Amino acid sequence: MIRLNCFLEIADSSLRQKALNAATELVELSLKDEGCISYEAFASITSDNHIEIVETWRDEESLKRHSNSEHFTRLVPILESCGNMTIEKFTF
């Protein structure tokens, strides 16, 4: 399995809702992708500029299909336009 922890630091508070909307749609659609074990987004209650997306995939093939999906290629650039994104990847 593969776990990705994706951290988004939103550049400006005016972009928070845009980022939340994109993250919400990304979660809803990604949960339907073949090989998706879990896909969740978390917004900080102590900081308006932090969102984390935690996703677990069955294997690299599933993650690759997801990364090439319409919703991923449309929504991730929106998230990236809202601030700085970093990713941690774990295989287990």
PDB file of C-alpha atoms in Angstrom:
ATOM      1  CA  MET A   1       0.000   0.000   0.000  1.00  0.00           C
ATOM      2  CA  ILE A   2       0.983   3.609  -0.491  1.00  0.00           C
ATOM      3  CA  ARG A   3       0.185   6.517   1.816  1.00  0.00           C
ATOM      4  CA  LEU A   4       0.487  10.124   0.714  1.00  0.00           C
ATOM      5  CA  ASN A   5       0.304  13.032   3.129  1.00  0.00           C
ATOM      6  CA  CYS A   6      -0.216  16.215   1.119  1.00  0.00           C
ATOM      7  CA  PHE A   7       0.182  19.491   2.986  1.00  0.00           C
ATOM      8  CA  LEU A   8      -1.105  22.758   1.564  1.00  0.00           C
ATOM      9  CA  GLU A   9      -0.064  26.057   3.100  1.00  0.00           C
ATOM     10  CA  ILE A  10      -2.511  28.581   1.677  1.00  0.00           C
ATOM     11  CA  ALA A  11      -0.776  31.784   0.583  1.00  0.00           C
ATOM     12  CA  ASP A  12      -3.595  34.183   1.437  1.00  0.00           C
ATOM     13  CA  SER A  13      -6.751  33.806   3.522  1.00  0.00           C
ATOM     14  CA  SER A  14      -8.821  35.005   0.566  1.00  0.00           C
ATOM     15  CA  LEU A  15      -7.903  31.714  -1.179  1.00  0.00           C
ATOM     16  CA  ARG A  16      -9.046  29.448   1.680  1.00  0.00           C
ATOM     17  CA  GLN A  17     -12.560  28.778   0.360  1.00  0.00           C
ATOM     18  CA  LYS A  18     -11.259  28.122  -3.151  1.00  0.00           C
ATOM     19  CA  ALA A  19      -8.818  25.554  -1.712  1.00  0.00           C
ATOM     20  CA  LEU A  20     -11.485  23.958   0.485  1.00  0.00           C
ATOM     21  CA  ASN A  21     -13.869  23.629  -2.462  1.00  0.00           C
ATOM     22  CA  ALA A  22     -11.202  22.005  -4.644  1.00  0.00           C
ATOM     23  CA  ALA A  23     -10.101  19.658  -1.835  1.00  0.00           C
ATOM     24  CA  THR A  24     -13.693  18.632  -1.110  1.00  0.00           C
ATOM     25  CA  GLU A  25     -14.388  17.805  -4.742  1.00  0.00           C
ATOM     26  CA  LEU A  26     -11.055  15.979  -5.057  1.00  0.00           C
ATOM     27  CA  VAL A  27     -11.910  13.776  -2.073  1.00  0.00           C
ATOM     28  CA  GLU A  28     -15.426  13.007  -3.302  1.00  0.00           C
ATOM     29  CA  LEU A  29     -14.241  11.961  -6.759  1.00  0.00           C
ATOM     30  CA  SER A  30     -11.033  10.203  -5.701  1.00  0.00           C
ATOM     31  CA  LEU A  31     -12.880   7.905  -3.326  1.00  0.00           C
ATOM     32  CA  LYS A  32     -14.459   6.369  -6.431  1.00  0.00           C
ATOM     33  CA  ASP A  33     -11.101   5.633  -8.088  1.00  0.00           C
ATOM     34  CA  GLU A  34     -10.159   1.972  -8.380  1.00  0.00           C
ATOM     35  CA  GLY A  35      -7.525   1.075  -5.792  1.00  0.00           C
ATOM     36  CA  CYS A  36      -8.372   3.921  -3.429  1.00  0.00           C
ATOM     37  CA  ILE A  37      -8.319   2.615   0.151  1.00  0.00           C
ATOM     38  CA  SER A  38      -9.004   5.993   1.786  1.00  0.00           C
ATOM     39  CA  TYR A  39      -8.923   9.670   0.864  1.00  0.00           C
ATOM     40  CA  GLU A  40      -9.535  12.424   3.404  1.00  0.00           C
ATOM     41  CA  ALA A  41      -8.970  16.153   3.722  1.00  0.00           C
ATOM     42  CA  PHE A  42      -8.449  18.014   6.975  1.00  0.00           C
ATOM     43  CA  ALA A  43      -8.556  21.749   7.572  1.00  0.00           C
ATOM     44  CA  SER A  44      -6.802  23.123  10.622  1.00  0.00           C
ATOM     45  CA  ILE A  45      -8.989  24.614  13.340  1.00  0.00           C
ATOM     46  CA  THR A  46      -6.076  26.672  14.674  1.00  0.00           C
ATOM     47  CA  SER A  47      -4.698  28.061  11.411  1.00  0.00           C
ATOM     48  CA  ASP A  48      -6.698  29.330   8.453  1.00  0.00           C
ATOM     49  CA  ASN A  49      -3.932  28.524   6.018  1.00  0.00           C
ATOM     50  CA  HIS A  50      -3.381  24.771   6.445  1.00  0.00           C
ATOM     51  CA  ILE A  51      -5.115  21.853   4.714  1.00  0.00           C
ATOM     52  CA  GLU A  52      -3.894  18.273   4.691  1.00  0.00           C
ATOM     53  CA  ILE A  53      -5.003  15.537   2.325  1.00  0.00           C
ATOM     54  CA  VAL A  54      -4.265  11.969   3.431  1.00  0.00           C
ATOM     55  CA  GLU A  55      -4.673   9.252   0.846  1.00  0.00           C
ATOM     56  CA  THR A  56      -4.004   5.524   0.790  1.00  0.00           C
ATOM     57  CA  TRP A  57      -3.680   3.488  -2.403  1.00  0.00           C
ATOM     58  CA  ARG A  58      -3.566  -0.242  -3.026  1.00  0.00           C
ATOM     59  CA  ASP A  59      -0.504  -0.007  -5.298  1.00  0.00           C
ATOM     60  CA  GLU A  60       1.558   2.203  -7.640  1.00  0.00           C
ATOM     61  CA  GLU A  61      -0.661   1.338 -10.602  1.00  0.00           C
ATOM     62  CA  SER A  62      -3.756   2.640  -8.795  1.00  0.00           C
ATOM     63  CA  LEU A  63      -1.940   5.814  -7.758  1.00  0.00           C
ATOM     64  CA  LYS A  64      -0.728   6.369 -11.331  1.00  0.00           C
ATOM     65  CA  ARG A  65      -4.259   6.013 -12.744  1.00  0.00           C
ATOM     66  CA  HIS A  66      -5.502   8.468 -10.117  1.00  0.00           C
ATOM     67  CA  SER A  67      -2.711  10.939 -10.941  1.00  0.00           C
ATOM     68  CA  ASN A  68      -3.778  10.859 -14.598  1.00  0.00           C
ATOM     69  CA  SER A  69      -7.516  11.134 -13.920  1.00  0.00           C
ATOM     70  CA  GLU A  70      -9.580  14.093 -15.121  1.00  0.00           C
ATOM     71  CA  HIS A  71     -10.436  15.229 -11.610  1.00  0.00           C
ATOM     72  CA  PHE A  72      -6.828  15.067 -10.396  1.00  0.00           C
ATOM     73  CA  THR A  73      -5.394  16.959 -13.380  1.00  0.00           C
ATOM     74  CA  ARG A  74      -8.128  19.596 -13.038  1.00  0.00           C
ATOM     75  CA  LEU A  75      -8.257  20.057  -9.253  1.00  0.00           C
ATOM     76  CA  VAL A  76      -4.644  19.711  -8.098  1.00  0.00           C
ATOM     77  CA  PRO A  77      -3.511  22.744 -10.138  1.00  0.00           C
ATOM     78  CA  ILE A  78      -6.255  24.741  -8.402  1.00  0.00           C
ATOM     79  CA  LEU A  79      -4.899  23.660  -5.020  1.00  0.00           C
ATOM     80  CA  GLU A  80      -1.347  24.460  -6.096  1.00  0.00           C
ATOM     81  CA  SER A  81      -2.461  27.932  -7.216  1.00  0.00           C
ATOM     82  CA  CYS A  82      -3.677  28.600  -3.677  1.00  0.00           C
ATOM     83  CA  GLY A  83      -0.306  28.122  -1.982  1.00  0.00           C
ATOM     84  CA  ASN A  84       2.624  25.820  -1.392  1.00  0.00           C
ATOM     85  CA  MET A  85       2.056  22.056  -1.469  1.00  0.00           C
ATOM     86  CA  THR A  86       4.435  19.449  -0.078  1.00  0.00           C
ATOM     87  CA  ILE A  87       4.022  15.670  -0.152  1.00  0.00           C
ATOM     88  CA  GLU A  88       5.262  12.814   1.997  1.00  0.00           C
ATOM     89  CA  LYS A  89       5.094   9.312   0.490  1.00  0.00           C
ATOM     90  CA  PHE A  90       5.237   6.065   2.424  1.00  0.00           C
ATOM     91  CA  THR A  91       5.106   2.517   1.109  1.00  0.00           C
ATOM     92  CA  PHE A  92       4.095  -0.309   3.412  1.00  0.00           C
TER      93      PHE A  92
END
